[in-house]
XYZ file of C-alpha atoms in Angstrom:
518
model
C 1.126 2.511 -6.247
C -0.134 0.057 -3.762
C -1.646 -2.824 -6.152
C -0.203 -5.361 -3.535
C -2.080 -8.591 -2.864
C -0.303 -9.775 0.331
C 0.765 -7.975 3.594
C 4.298 -8.850 2.820
C 4.198 -7.158 -0.484
C 2.407 -3.938 1.055
C 5.240 -3.665 3.833
C 7.908 -4.133 1.264
C 6.416 -1.440 -0.953
C 6.167 0.995 1.901
C 9.797 0.304 3.077
C 10.824 0.782 -0.545
C 9.191 4.272 -0.861
C 10.368 5.247 2.435
C 14.031 4.142 1.617
C 14.431 3.693 -2.106
C 17.560 1.729 -3.202
C 20.654 3.593 -4.061
C 22.289 0.582 -5.893
C 21.851 1.111 -9.441
C 22.468 -2.653 -10.275
C 19.593 -3.531 -7.999
C 17.396 -1.039 -9.505
C 18.016 -2.144 -12.994
C 17.532 -5.772 -11.932
C 13.960 -5.042 -10.643
C 13.378 -2.889 -13.552
C 14.051 -5.494 -16.043
C 11.687 -7.831 -14.108
C 8.953 -5.268 -14.317
C 9.621 -4.956 -18.085
C 9.162 -8.582 -18.764
C 5.664 -8.738 -16.799
C 4.725 -5.574 -18.649
C 5.519 -7.340 -22.015
C 4.173 -10.705 -21.056
C 0.767 -9.730 -19.877
C -0.554 -13.218 -19.568
C 2.092 -14.031 -17.065
C 1.241 -11.102 -14.957
C -2.508 -12.237 -14.931
C -1.671 -15.761 -14.102
C 0.651 -14.796 -11.153
C -1.932 -12.763 -9.444
C -4.446 -15.065 -7.869
C -1.732 -17.567 -7.126
C 0.325 -14.779 -5.166
C -2.938 -13.767 -3.395
C -3.392 -17.207 -1.975
C 0.034 -16.961 -0.127
C -1.326 -14.069 1.657
C -0.351 -15.874 5.168
C 3.142 -16.996 4.519
C 4.619 -14.592 6.831
C 2.149 -15.605 9.595
C 3.651 -19.182 9.386
C 6.984 -17.777 10.310
C 5.610 -17.861 13.870
C 5.689 -21.464 13.978
C 9.274 -21.392 14.691
C 9.093 -19.291 17.842
C 5.746 -19.607 19.311
C 4.990 -22.173 22.094
C 2.790 -24.955 20.872
C 1.975 -26.888 23.826
C -0.246 -24.610 25.859
C -3.546 -26.242 25.844
C -6.104 -23.335 25.986
C -8.741 -22.257 23.531
C -6.694 -19.190 22.195
C -3.794 -21.486 21.347
C -6.100 -24.313 19.940
C -7.667 -21.930 17.569
C -4.317 -20.407 16.443
C -2.591 -23.923 15.954
C -5.653 -25.023 13.676
C -5.224 -21.817 11.753
C -1.519 -22.396 11.345
C -2.140 -25.952 10.211
C -4.864 -24.892 7.564
C -2.745 -21.766 6.659
C 0.499 -24.069 6.134
C -1.369 -26.663 3.938
C -3.026 -24.016 1.934
C 0.390 -22.533 1.166
C 2.071 -25.748 0.305
C -0.828 -26.532 -1.887
C 0.015 -23.284 -4.022
C 3.610 -23.616 -4.248
C 3.714 -26.195 -7.029
C 1.249 -24.116 -9.048
C 3.441 -21.055 -8.693
C 6.408 -23.036 -9.681
C 4.591 -24.155 -12.854
C 3.605 -20.785 -13.884
C 6.995 -19.119 -13.275
C 8.319 -21.582 -15.747
C 7.250 -19.341 -18.341
C 9.486 -16.460 -17.089
C 13.009 -15.988 -18.117
C 13.972 -13.204 -15.861
C 16.881 -14.379 -13.244
C 14.444 -13.479 -10.507
C 11.943 -15.967 -11.845
C 14.477 -18.522 -12.220
C 15.869 -18.211 -8.589
C 12.554 -18.193 -7.004
C 11.542 -21.192 -9.137
C 14.555 -22.856 -7.813
C 13.668 -21.944 -4.321
C 10.411 -23.332 -4.715
C 11.856 -26.749 -5.669
C 13.059 -27.222 -2.103
C 12.264 -30.641 -0.719
C 11.308 -29.429 2.535
C 8.119 -28.302 1.062
C 6.947 -31.852 0.225
C 8.263 -33.081 3.565
C 5.959 -30.798 5.242
C 3.092 -31.697 3.010
C 3.538 -35.331 3.561
C 3.530 -34.886 7.421
C 0.385 -32.533 7.062
C -1.573 -35.058 5.167
C -1.236 -37.791 7.755
C -3.546 -35.807 9.924
C -5.242 -32.940 8.012
C -8.130 -33.661 5.636
C -7.100 -33.370 2.092
C -9.704 -30.947 1.374
C -9.272 -28.517 4.352
C -8.044 -25.091 3.700
C -7.579 -21.724 5.099
C -10.542 -19.555 4.176
C -11.679 -16.074 5.027
C -14.941 -15.558 7.034
C -15.649 -16.549 10.724
C -18.352 -19.099 9.808
C -16.572 -20.661 6.887
C -13.165 -20.648 8.827
C -14.698 -22.123 12.143
C -16.245 -25.077 9.938
C -12.954 -25.590 8.411
C -11.366 -25.722 11.832
C -13.723 -28.154 13.241
C -13.476 -30.582 10.424
C -9.646 -30.124 9.730
C -8.746 -33.389 11.424
C -9.393 -36.533 9.298
C -12.211 -38.745 10.270
C -11.659 -42.008 12.285
C -8.639 -40.658 13.915
C -10.102 -40.157 17.264
C -13.769 -41.435 17.975
C -14.515 -38.982 20.713
C -13.567 -36.063 18.045
C -15.829 -37.747 15.517
C -18.703 -37.774 18.008
C -18.072 -34.287 19.005
C -18.403 -33.408 15.423
C -21.605 -35.336 14.999
C -23.250 -33.395 17.858
C -22.196 -30.199 16.470
C -23.725 -30.850 13.099
C -27.052 -32.010 14.815
C -27.026 -28.790 16.905
C -26.757 -26.586 13.541
C -29.473 -28.628 11.946
C -31.623 -28.233 14.788
C -31.257 -24.425 14.796
C -31.833 -24.232 11.132
C -35.082 -26.202 11.493
C -36.283 -23.988 14.414
C -35.695 -20.873 12.236
C -37.702 -22.464 9.407
C -40.445 -23.406 11.436
C -40.514 -19.716 12.973
C -40.607 -18.072 9.449
C -43.687 -20.414 8.457
C -45.343 -19.505 11.670
C -45.032 -15.836 11.724
C -44.917 -15.453 7.953
C -41.400 -13.590 7.696
C -38.262 -14.239 5.676
C -36.062 -15.297 8.502
C -32.564 -16.667 8.182
C -29.928 -18.365 10.392
C -26.901 -16.172 10.744
C -23.538 -16.160 12.499
C -20.955 -13.659 13.662
C -18.301 -13.689 16.296
C -20.510 -11.201 18.862
C -23.758 -12.722 18.696
C -23.014 -16.213 17.780
C -25.808 -17.936 15.986
C -28.976 -15.586 15.647
C -32.100 -14.767 13.601
C -31.655 -12.011 10.947
C -34.767 -10.690 8.999
C -34.469 -8.352 6.056
C -36.770 -5.494 5.953
C -38.488 -4.835 2.740
C -37.966 -1.832 0.713
C -40.826 0.708 1.412
C -41.535 -1.107 4.562
C -41.620 0.634 8.010
C -41.190 -2.437 10.093
C -39.862 -1.789 13.650
C -38.845 -3.796 16.587
C -42.180 -3.337 18.139
C -43.867 -5.065 15.322
C -42.002 -8.403 16.073
C -43.717 -11.228 17.625
C -43.001 -11.211 21.656
C -41.162 -14.641 21.640
C -38.221 -12.614 19.647
C -35.808 -11.092 22.312
C -32.372 -8.991 22.025
C -33.688 -7.506 18.779
C -31.528 -4.921 17.198
C -32.397 -2.815 14.087
C -29.551 -2.296 11.641
C -29.911 -0.301 8.490
C -31.878 -2.773 6.354
C -32.297 -5.768 8.753
C -32.983 -6.621 12.217
C -31.120 -9.190 14.296
C -32.607 -11.198 16.951
C -32.986 -14.290 18.756
C -35.322 -16.758 20.971
C -34.798 -18.347 24.488
C -34.633 -21.841 22.697
C -32.125 -20.536 19.999
C -29.989 -18.910 23.034
C -29.933 -22.530 24.544
C -28.828 -23.927 21.356
C -26.122 -21.547 20.518
C -24.572 -22.008 24.035
C -24.457 -25.678 23.311
C -23.186 -25.192 19.982
C -20.469 -23.113 21.223
C -19.431 -25.600 24.015
C -19.065 -28.394 21.366
C -17.270 -26.164 19.040
C -14.611 -25.568 21.842
C -14.660 -29.087 22.692
C -13.722 -29.968 18.984
C -10.793 -27.378 19.115
C -9.251 -28.811 22.110
C -9.308 -32.287 21.249
C -7.991 -31.278 17.598
C -5.253 -29.341 19.278
C -4.165 -32.283 21.294
C -3.577 -34.324 18.081
C -2.142 -31.314 16.204
C 0.547 -30.222 18.675
C 2.927 -33.225 18.044
C 2.552 -32.651 14.460
C 3.326 -28.960 14.440
C 6.418 -29.753 16.803
C 7.718 -32.318 14.213
C 7.042 -29.757 11.324
C 9.014 -26.966 13.175
C 12.414 -28.352 12.179
C 11.401 -27.792 8.470
C 9.965 -24.306 8.493
C 13.242 -22.670 7.562
C 12.209 -22.709 4.075
C 9.160 -20.505 4.741
C 11.460 -17.662 5.508
C 12.780 -17.720 1.870
C 9.194 -18.259 0.654
C 8.048 -15.293 2.312
C 10.710 -13.029 1.240
C 10.041 -14.302 -2.528
C 6.474 -13.896 -2.257
C 6.776 -10.275 -0.995
C 9.295 -9.298 -3.729
C 7.122 -10.999 -6.365
C 4.099 -9.279 -5.162
C 5.820 -5.992 -5.283
C 7.051 -6.501 -8.838
C 3.520 -7.171 -9.903
C 2.062 -4.144 -8.233
C 4.844 -2.121 -10.272
C 4.081 -3.913 -13.567
C 0.438 -2.925 -13.210
C 1.110 0.661 -12.805
C 3.978 0.452 -15.387
C 1.568 -1.137 -17.969
C 0.091 2.341 -18.561
C 1.128 3.346 -22.064
C 1.993 6.955 -20.970
C 4.679 5.574 -18.601
C 8.296 5.095 -19.751
C 11.179 2.941 -18.341
C 13.704 5.501 -16.869
C 17.327 5.299 -17.458
C 20.171 6.167 -15.020
C 23.063 8.624 -15.872
C 24.827 11.378 -14.372
C 21.862 13.881 -15.207
C 18.309 14.483 -14.436
C 16.391 14.935 -17.685
C 12.450 14.531 -17.697
C 10.549 15.342 -20.792
C 6.720 15.957 -20.734
C 6.711 14.592 -17.334
C 3.284 14.520 -15.073
C 2.664 14.522 -11.430
C 2.062 10.866 -10.823
C -1.038 11.569 -8.393
C -2.580 14.363 -10.314
C -2.394 12.154 -13.474
C -4.235 9.470 -11.706
C -6.986 11.439 -9.927
C -7.662 14.443 -12.076
C -10.234 14.548 -14.662
C -8.431 16.854 -16.963
C -4.902 16.017 -17.932
C -2.455 18.317 -16.232
C 0.192 20.298 -18.252
C 3.506 18.373 -18.755
C 6.601 19.823 -17.579
C 10.329 19.225 -18.501
C 12.746 18.961 -15.792
C 16.465 19.070 -16.267
C 19.443 19.150 -14.074
C 23.241 18.542 -14.466
C 26.824 19.178 -13.206
C 26.919 22.205 -15.258
C 23.355 23.530 -14.120
C 22.576 21.630 -10.784
C 20.785 24.497 -8.948
C 17.362 25.762 -10.177
C 15.557 28.717 -8.776
C 11.860 28.848 -9.543
C 9.455 31.586 -9.295
C 5.740 32.212 -10.051
C 2.600 33.697 -8.635
C 0.671 31.872 -6.187
C -1.198 28.809 -7.139
C 0.916 28.531 -10.447
C 2.019 25.222 -9.477
C 5.642 25.839 -7.806
C 4.872 23.203 -4.850
C 3.235 20.861 -7.262
C 6.239 20.919 -9.518
C 8.813 20.440 -6.660
C 6.733 17.547 -5.467
C 6.522 15.735 -8.786
C 10.120 15.850 -9.270
C 10.644 14.053 -5.622
C 7.795 11.467 -6.463
C 9.202 10.606 -10.014
C 12.627 10.208 -8.406
C 11.408 7.866 -5.920
C 9.083 5.736 -8.372
C 12.256 5.369 -10.595
C 14.600 4.227 -7.655
C 12.183 1.540 -6.577
C 12.044 0.151 -10.025
C 8.855 1.688 -11.580
C 8.129 3.379 -14.674
C 7.359 6.949 -14.511
C 4.843 9.280 -16.572
C 6.850 10.949 -19.072
C 7.889 10.632 -22.772
C 11.598 10.359 -21.690
C 13.220 9.946 -18.343
C 16.572 9.984 -17.210
C 17.658 10.058 -13.397
C 20.732 10.245 -11.353
C 20.526 7.853 -8.489
C 20.390 9.973 -5.406
C 21.629 8.856 -2.051
C 19.721 11.190 -0.163
C 16.610 13.058 -0.973
C 16.314 16.294 1.376
C 13.021 18.058 1.385
C 12.003 21.478 3.281
C 8.366 21.803 2.016
C 5.820 22.135 5.038
C 5.085 25.406 6.683
C 4.104 24.762 10.149
C 5.180 25.263 13.647
C 5.653 22.429 16.321
C 4.431 22.963 19.828
C 6.077 19.814 21.073
C 9.493 21.027 20.301
C 8.356 24.525 21.233
C 9.440 25.896 18.009
C 7.629 28.281 15.622
C 7.431 27.859 12.015
C 10.547 30.115 11.363
C 12.552 28.107 14.040
C 11.546 24.833 12.502
C 12.415 26.023 9.126
C 15.918 27.156 9.960
C 16.514 23.636 11.815
C 15.474 22.009 8.685
C 17.430 24.070 6.489
C 20.639 23.537 8.904
C 19.988 19.623 8.725
C 19.950 19.921 4.930
C 23.315 21.881 4.847
C 25.116 19.443 7.173
C 23.491 16.468 5.451
C 23.902 17.353 1.908
C 26.099 14.816 -0.347
C 27.396 15.035 -3.962
C 24.571 12.808 -5.121
C 21.713 14.403 -3.007
C 18.277 15.774 -4.298
C 17.565 18.886 -2.396
C 13.998 20.528 -2.585
C 13.260 23.753 -0.931
C 9.794 25.284 -1.208
C 9.699 28.843 -0.250
C 12.360 29.118 2.088
C 12.370 31.816 4.938
C 8.753 32.915 4.272
C 8.124 33.066 7.958
C 10.174 35.999 8.999
C 10.592 39.557 7.511
C 11.252 40.208 3.756
C 14.763 41.549 4.733
C 15.843 38.962 6.926
C 14.160 36.056 5.030
C 15.709 36.999 1.594
C 19.094 37.539 3.144
C 19.110 34.146 4.788
C 17.689 32.450 1.590
C 20.404 34.021 -0.374
C 23.113 32.441 1.803
C 21.555 29.248 1.897
C 21.183 29.102 -1.669
C 25.016 30.112 -2.132
C 25.908 27.442 0.245
C 24.038 24.831 -1.759
C 25.243 25.931 -5.181
C 28.913 25.113 -4.080
C 27.861 21.320 -4.118
C 27.218 19.074 -6.897
C 23.727 18.226 -5.314
C 20.614 18.770 -7.634
C 18.657 21.368 -5.866
C 15.440 22.893 -6.724
C 14.087 25.870 -4.848
C 10.841 27.694 -5.192
C 10.715 31.203 -3.919
C 8.765 34.543 -3.932
C 12.113 36.529 -3.347
C 12.415 37.573 -7.050
C 15.678 39.366 -6.501
C 17.234 35.678 -5.750
C 17.208 34.900 -9.478
C 20.146 37.425 -9.725
C 22.207 34.568 -8.282
C 22.220 33.115 -11.720
C 24.249 36.049 -13.048
C 26.907 35.409 -10.423
C 26.972 31.459 -10.372
C 27.004 29.662 -13.757
C 25.652 26.532 -12.216
C 22.551 28.328 -11.165
C 19.702 28.686 -13.701
C 16.336 30.830 -12.882
C 13.113 29.551 -14.192
C 9.485 30.704 -14.005
C 6.222 28.995 -14.017
C 3.625 30.746 -16.480
C 0.151 31.169 -15.589
C -2.127 30.478 -18.535
C -4.515 33.245 -19.162
C -7.349 31.069 -20.707
C -8.158 28.861 -17.756
C -9.299 29.450 -14.321
C -7.571 25.907 -13.215
C -4.291 27.410 -12.896
C -3.008 24.325 -11.125
C -3.886 22.206 -14.106
C -2.178 24.641 -16.658
C 1.302 25.565 -16.158
C 4.588 25.075 -17.806
C 8.147 26.141 -17.044
C 10.257 28.346 -18.993
C 13.670 29.770 -18.535
C 13.978 33.235 -16.967
C 17.293 34.778 -16.401
C 15.622 37.935 -14.540
C 12.119 38.480 -13.035
C 10.685 39.978 -16.062
C 7.095 38.925 -15.558
C 4.858 40.956 -13.527
C 3.203 39.018 -10.735
C 0.873 41.896 -10.043
C -0.351 41.804 -13.389
C -1.535 38.164 -13.106
C -3.249 38.696 -9.994
C -5.142 41.598 -11.404
C -6.389 39.509 -14.217
C -7.166 36.646 -11.816
C -9.573 38.633 -9.650
C -11.220 40.416 -12.605
C -9.590 43.716 -12.667
C -8.310 43.268 -16.201
C -9.618 41.571 -19.198
C -6.242 39.928 -19.927
C -2.935 40.137 -18.519
C -1.210 41.750 -21.458
C -3.495 44.485 -21.081
C -1.734 46.031 -18.070
C 1.817 45.933 -19.642
């Protein structure tokens, strides 16, 4: 589901998945916004590159708390980055406002109103008094270093202008030196830069060539061979690189001296950036959900007092499997809120249970779901007991851990919870496990929580004869396919009529078809 373009959007998506909203009005509000983007594809396409350019909005919030007057190299680079990032964001705000003018949803209207805040223009006017109009924040250490060096306008500080001229001359000298070495040794040399090596020489190894470090001329030193290239330097280039580094640091320090007072003056106006960061995060999340929901096989879910999914698919299997998995129906209501699911191994019981949980989470964060029709009840708690493992840190065996989790579920269940139990009590003897599982199922059946429990204890299906709200179902294994996990469907079963041994004999080749053993 992560189609987000900014760190804020990814964090909001993660938080929404870990803690989906229980407010039905908020869910419907986000759903309607996603629906507008799905219907208005051009608006969705126009917003994506603009939102991506606002990726650093949350980093600017540090302007409100970080000390700015510390005059060292680290703070100089940081302040220059803040200035460039702030200017890039302020340049993007009017463009985002213009694009949102075509949206009619209340969220777009509210965001557009927030973007009209006069504080944005005040900060931009102050920034342009010192920062060059073409300066911007870019990715890549070489490009960003150059932007930092020339961020301050010319003719503001003569010493700064001289330092920048020296810096440019040193880079020009290094380029000329590398060109001369390329002609001299008849090699395809280029001047490269990275944070670890600084300026250095790079030679690409031609395909089919067996060039090694020993084949290089003796004046090249500190050679390192990578996969398809060799990096190296010379004594003269090392000297120029050191001088270039010193010149760059001097530029940073002088720029920081001019920039500190400007950032201190802007600090009183950065309050609007908090709202901007929140708006960009929400907009990024909605764009991500809109991309997923634009799939024609996805449907907008509704919310009522029941759970009803028609031809629903597992969202992960549907995306990554080459073959489309078998669609399944899911039904739960107050009258039938407890479902016991049986079936042979690898018939898809665990996949079916996980599908229910994933679709519930997708619906409650505002996304469309893969189904032809989807109705959910808003769950205030999703309680799952799926994993089968022990925990050495807690000094708990798999059975003890299973009982602790079951106890937590029984204590935490609410009338609107969604409870998932995958093969409860399988880590003890059959007699003890079936008795405990029976007791847990009876206890949960007395609540109005929607419960789905998969089990191999076939006699538990007798609970459906004792309690009218318990429904027993089985996952049928399709005999014409080896890919059992991709071809299964659920059907009601009031008693365990199917023979699991029959299916296993067919699976391992002891019978031509499952029905031949009946």
